[in-house]
Amino acid sequence: METVLVICSRKSNQIQINIGYAVIMNSLKLHGIKRRLIDLIPIDPEKRMDHLRKNLSPNRAIYAFGITIGNGQIIEVEKCAKIIKEANPDNIIIYGGPLASSSPKILLENCLCDYALAGEAENTFPELLRRLLGGEKYPSTDDIPGLYYKQDGIIKGKTHKKIGVLTKTSNPDYSEFDMDFYLGYLKETNQSWEIMASRGCVANCTFCYKMVGSGLSVRSVDDVLDEMEMIIKDYSLSKFYFVDDSLLVLKKWYRDFLKRKRERELEFNFVIQARIDAIDEELVREGKKNGLTCICTGVESISQLALDKMRKRITIEKVHEKIALVRRYGLELSVNFMIGFDWETEADWQNMHDFIRDNLAGQVKLNILTPLPNTFIYEQAKERGLVGNEYEYILKMGDLYFELVVNMTNLPDEKLRYWYDKIQALASRKIAFPASERYLTKLAEHYYRRFPLEKRL
């Protein structure tokens, strides 16, 4: 049987190459498993399903999807799965990615997938394929942690394990992607190449879902720099965005990264995401000397009560200190805030509005709290009867963090939306949008209409 990876579209206001798929493509190659990629993102939306039909295997095959949480992607994936099963009912469908990691049993109960694979999959997915290609219908879940399937009406599966140390199996392989499409978008919008040095987070915030569990899985410094050097040499792109949640927590890794960058005489600028409590002067100073241009971080709230309830592990006083530190070194700052927790009042939102107005206007992404499956906040929402049927809830998770899915507050929906719009109007940072129809047609109209012209790069 042929193994086919399918990248399915999702609602988004940006286009980025999928790192997760690139890692799996590389892993399968290193494990000696032939694979083919069907990427629907570069295809015009009205032609995607026809493109999928034309590119299906003529024989029984294995099709795998990585699915994000929210943004309507599960709806699009199920459309693709229906086409695959109609073409051949014996085709095998595997769901992976964040949604399969958070809700494997819900997907198996309600979707067309035959298997769900939770957690980091560059080792478990090749093993699952070997078993399936060898004729096993129900591989041992003890041998493949994170594998779930339904057998005789009963869902079986074991919790996945975090990899920890990432080897070359976890490097990405972009050779099968339409690089002209993806690089063209980044250059047209003057954006950075997304790169991953680590996965996971050391914290346990109540609203955050951690796909790989507690702790971090980390690539070697030189593997990361090898990837960056390839992008610079092959594609003339020298701006990078680290998608890691906790890069500055890895202090020794970060220092080694800056040292090896100098030793290898690589010239590039980079942006990092960092927990605000991990920002310190030495790391900021050395980063600034070596190409760091911007730090993206989450403040979430300027209420100490709220920060404590979220388990953010920082004080308001320290928030002010960290913001001042980043600015003192002339770095750009991009900050996430969140609105919609159950304890919030209009007074809290007024305080947030005033704080952002006085300190961070135009530098904030304001998120509407959305309880994500398998989080503390989600369990609270279930206990309060705000979720109901979990699969139906997952289906309606549309424009994640911009649309109100569940109102956890004690105030009316209209009041929450009013304050969200009011704060967002002054808070929101500028958003890059493409100019050409080649890319605009890939983005739902309301995504780029949502941002006024003065907020667009």
Short mmCIF file of C-alpha atoms in Angstrom, two decimals, residues 127-337:
data_model
loop_
_atom_site.label_atom_id
_atom_site.label_comp_id
_atom_site.label_asym_id
_atom_site.label_seq_id
_atom_site.Cartn_x
_atom_site.Cartn_y
_atom_site.Cartn_z
CA GLU A 127 6.19 1.98 13.46
CA LEU A 128 2.42 2.06 12.94
CA LEU A 129 2.94 2.03 9.17
CA ARG A 130 5.28 -0.94 9.39
CA ARG A 131 2.66 -2.87 11.32
CA LEU A 132 -0.16 -1.92 8.93
CA LEU A 133 1.93 -2.67 5.84
CA GLY A 134 2.78 -6.00 7.42
CA GLY A 135 -0.90 -6.91 7.66
CA GLU A 136 -1.64 -6.11 11.33
CA LYS A 137 -5.05 -4.51 11.79
CA TYR A 138 -4.74 -3.94 15.52
CA PRO A 139 -1.09 -3.26 16.44
CA SER A 140 -0.26 -3.47 20.13
CA THR A 141 -0.89 -0.14 21.85
CA ASP A 142 1.80 -1.13 24.34
CA ASP A 143 4.33 -1.10 21.51
CA ILE A 144 3.08 2.19 20.04
CA PRO A 145 2.28 4.71 22.81
CA GLY A 146 -0.24 7.27 21.61
CA LEU A 147 -1.98 4.88 19.18
CA TYR A 148 -5.78 4.63 19.51
CA TYR A 149 -8.29 2.58 17.52
CA LYS A 150 -11.67 0.93 17.90
CA GLN A 151 -11.78 -2.86 18.14
CA ASP A 152 -15.10 -4.69 18.62
CA GLY A 153 -16.75 -1.42 19.58
CA ILE A 154 -14.16 -0.64 22.29
CA ILE A 155 -11.58 2.14 21.92
CA LYS A 156 -8.10 1.04 22.90
CA GLY A 157 -5.05 3.21 23.38
CA LYS A 158 -2.22 4.29 25.66
CA THR A 159 -1.04 7.78 26.59
CA HIS A 160 1.84 8.95 24.43
CA LYS A 161 5.35 9.58 25.73
CA LYS A 162 7.40 12.70 25.15
CA ILE A 163 10.55 12.13 23.07
CA GLY A 164 12.80 14.56 24.99
CA VAL A 165 15.98 14.57 22.90
CA LEU A 166 15.18 15.13 19.22
CA THR A 167 17.55 13.45 16.76
CA LYS A 168 17.91 13.92 13.01
CA THR A 169 14.66 11.98 12.63
CA SER A 170 12.97 15.13 13.92
CA ASN A 171 14.50 17.45 11.32
CA PRO A 172 12.17 18.71 8.58
CA ASP A 173 12.28 17.73 4.91
CA TYR A 174 10.75 20.36 2.62
CA SER A 175 11.72 18.74 -0.68
CA GLU A 176 8.15 17.70 -1.58
CA PHE A 177 6.58 21.10 -0.81
CA ASP A 178 5.80 23.82 -3.35
CA MET A 179 8.56 26.09 -2.07
CA ASP A 180 7.91 28.71 -4.74
CA PHE A 181 4.40 29.12 -3.33
CA TYR A 182 5.40 29.32 0.33
CA LEU A 183 8.55 31.40 -0.12
CA GLY A 184 6.69 33.73 -2.48
CA TYR A 185 4.11 34.39 0.22
CA LEU A 186 6.72 35.18 2.85
CA LYS A 187 8.58 37.53 0.55
CA GLU A 188 5.40 39.25 -0.60
CA THR A 189 4.31 39.86 2.99
CA ASN A 190 7.85 40.49 4.32
CA GLN A 191 7.52 37.74 6.90
CA SER A 192 9.95 35.31 8.49
CA TRP A 193 10.55 31.61 7.93
CA GLU A 194 9.09 29.65 10.83
CA ILE A 195 11.52 27.31 12.53
CA MET A 196 11.27 24.99 15.52
CA ALA A 197 14.08 24.30 17.99
CA SER A 198 11.98 22.69 20.72
CA ARG A 199 8.47 21.48 21.49
CA GLY A 200 6.49 21.82 24.67
CA CYS A 201 6.44 24.04 27.73
CA VAL A 202 7.63 23.79 31.32
CA ALA A 203 4.56 25.54 32.73
CA ASN A 204 1.01 24.39 33.37
CA CYS A 205 -1.25 27.34 32.53
CA THR A 206 -4.93 26.51 32.91
CA PHE A 207 -5.93 27.56 29.39
CA CYS A 208 -3.10 25.96 27.40
CA TYR A 209 -3.07 22.51 25.77
CA LYS A 210 0.35 20.87 25.61
CA MET A 211 0.44 18.36 22.77
CA VAL A 212 3.72 16.76 23.86
CA GLY A 213 3.00 16.72 27.60
CA SER A 214 5.03 18.40 30.32
CA GLY A 215 8.62 19.36 29.67
CA LEU A 216 10.48 19.97 26.44
CA SER A 217 11.69 18.01 23.43
CA VAL A 218 14.78 19.72 21.98
CA ARG A 219 16.74 19.64 18.70
CA SER A 220 20.50 20.08 18.60
CA VAL A 221 21.86 23.57 17.98
CA ASP A 222 23.68 22.54 14.81
CA ASP A 223 20.64 20.77 13.34
CA VAL A 224 18.71 24.02 13.72
CA LEU A 225 21.53 26.11 12.26
CA ASP A 226 21.92 23.65 9.37
CA GLU A 227 18.28 24.22 8.49
CA MET A 228 18.66 27.99 8.73
CA GLU A 229 21.78 27.93 6.57
CA MET A 230 19.93 25.89 3.94
CA ILE A 231 17.05 28.39 3.83
CA ILE A 232 19.50 31.30 3.52
CA LYS A 233 21.56 29.70 0.74
CA ASP A 234 18.81 28.00 -1.25
CA TYR A 235 16.00 30.55 -0.90
CA SER A 236 17.68 33.88 -0.07
CA LEU A 237 15.62 34.30 3.09
CA SER A 238 17.45 35.47 6.19
CA LYS A 239 14.66 36.22 8.67
CA PHE A 240 13.44 33.52 11.04
CA TYR A 241 10.65 33.14 13.56
CA PHE A 242 11.09 30.57 16.34
CA VAL A 243 7.69 29.01 17.05
CA ASP A 244 8.91 27.43 20.31
CA ASP A 245 6.78 28.22 23.36
CA SER A 246 9.70 28.29 25.79
CA LEU A 247 12.95 29.01 23.95
CA LEU A 248 14.48 31.23 26.65
CA VAL A 249 13.87 28.56 29.27
CA LEU A 250 16.65 26.67 27.46
CA LYS A 251 19.34 29.12 28.56
CA LYS A 252 22.34 26.94 27.78
CA TRP A 253 20.88 25.97 24.40
CA TYR A 254 20.22 29.62 23.59
CA ARG A 255 23.76 30.69 24.54
CA ASP A 256 25.22 27.84 22.47
CA PHE A 257 22.99 28.83 19.56
CA LEU A 258 24.31 32.40 19.57
CA LYS A 259 27.90 31.16 19.94
CA ARG A 260 27.64 28.67 17.06
CA LYS A 261 25.92 31.28 14.88
CA ARG A 262 28.99 33.51 15.28
CA GLU A 263 31.44 30.65 14.75
CA ARG A 264 29.67 29.60 11.57
CA GLU A 265 29.56 33.25 10.42
CA LEU A 266 25.87 33.07 9.62
CA GLU A 267 24.07 36.34 9.00
CA PHE A 268 20.35 36.40 9.84
CA ASN A 269 17.79 38.11 12.05
CA PHE A 270 15.34 36.22 14.22
CA VAL A 271 12.24 36.57 16.36
CA ILE A 272 11.50 34.40 19.38
CA GLN A 273 8.51 33.44 21.47
CA ALA A 274 9.29 33.35 25.18
CA ARG A 275 7.54 32.94 28.48
CA ILE A 276 7.63 36.37 30.09
CA ASP A 277 9.12 34.98 33.30
CA ALA A 278 12.06 33.55 31.30
CA ILE A 279 13.12 36.90 29.84
CA ASP A 280 16.30 38.16 31.52
CA GLU A 281 18.84 40.87 30.74
CA GLU A 282 21.75 38.63 29.74
CA LEU A 283 19.69 36.70 27.18
CA VAL A 284 18.15 39.89 25.79
CA ARG A 285 21.49 41.69 25.57
CA GLU A 286 23.29 38.80 23.87
CA GLY A 287 20.35 38.18 21.56
CA LYS A 288 20.31 41.82 20.49
CA LYS A 289 24.03 41.61 19.60
CA ASN A 290 23.42 38.53 17.47
CA GLY A 291 20.36 39.29 15.37
CA LEU A 292 17.39 39.12 17.75
CA THR A 293 14.84 41.73 16.63
CA CYS A 294 11.59 40.96 18.46
CA ILE A 295 10.27 39.01 21.45
CA CYS A 296 6.72 37.65 21.44
CA THR A 297 5.35 36.86 24.87
CA GLY A 298 2.13 36.26 26.78
CA VAL A 299 1.04 38.61 29.54
CA GLU A 300 -2.64 37.56 29.34
CA SER A 301 -3.87 39.89 32.11
CA ILE A 302 -2.83 42.82 34.30
CA SER A 303 -4.77 41.48 37.28
CA GLN A 304 -2.64 39.63 39.83
CA LEU A 305 -5.67 37.57 40.82
CA ALA A 306 -6.08 36.52 37.20
CA LEU A 307 -2.40 35.68 36.76
CA ASP A 308 -2.47 33.53 39.87
CA LYS A 309 -5.61 31.72 38.76
CA MET A 310 -4.04 31.06 35.35
CA ARG A 311 -0.86 29.74 37.02
CA LYS A 312 1.26 32.25 35.10
CA ARG A 313 3.97 32.31 37.79
CA ILE A 314 4.67 36.04 37.56
CA THR A 315 3.70 39.26 39.30
CA ILE A 316 2.38 42.47 37.75
CA GLU A 317 5.51 44.22 38.99
CA LYS A 318 7.66 41.74 37.06
CA VAL A 319 5.52 42.19 33.94
CA HIS A 320 6.37 45.90 33.97
CA GLU A 321 10.06 45.10 34.52
CA LYS A 322 10.20 42.64 31.61
CA ILE A 323 8.47 45.03 29.20
CA ALA A 324 10.87 47.82 30.19
CA LEU A 325 13.85 45.48 29.78
CA VAL A 326 12.94 44.49 26.22
CA ARG A 327 12.39 48.12 25.26
CA ARG A 328 15.64 49.26 26.87
CA TYR A 329 17.53 47.14 24.34
CA GLY A 330 15.54 48.49 21.41
CA LEU A 331 13.76 45.25 20.56
CA GLU A 332 10.26 45.06 19.20
CA LEU A 333 7.64 43.60 21.52
CA SER A 334 4.57 41.58 20.60
CA VAL A 335 2.27 40.66 23.48
CA ASN A 336 -0.69 38.33 23.89
CA PHE A 337 -3.60 39.17 26.17
#
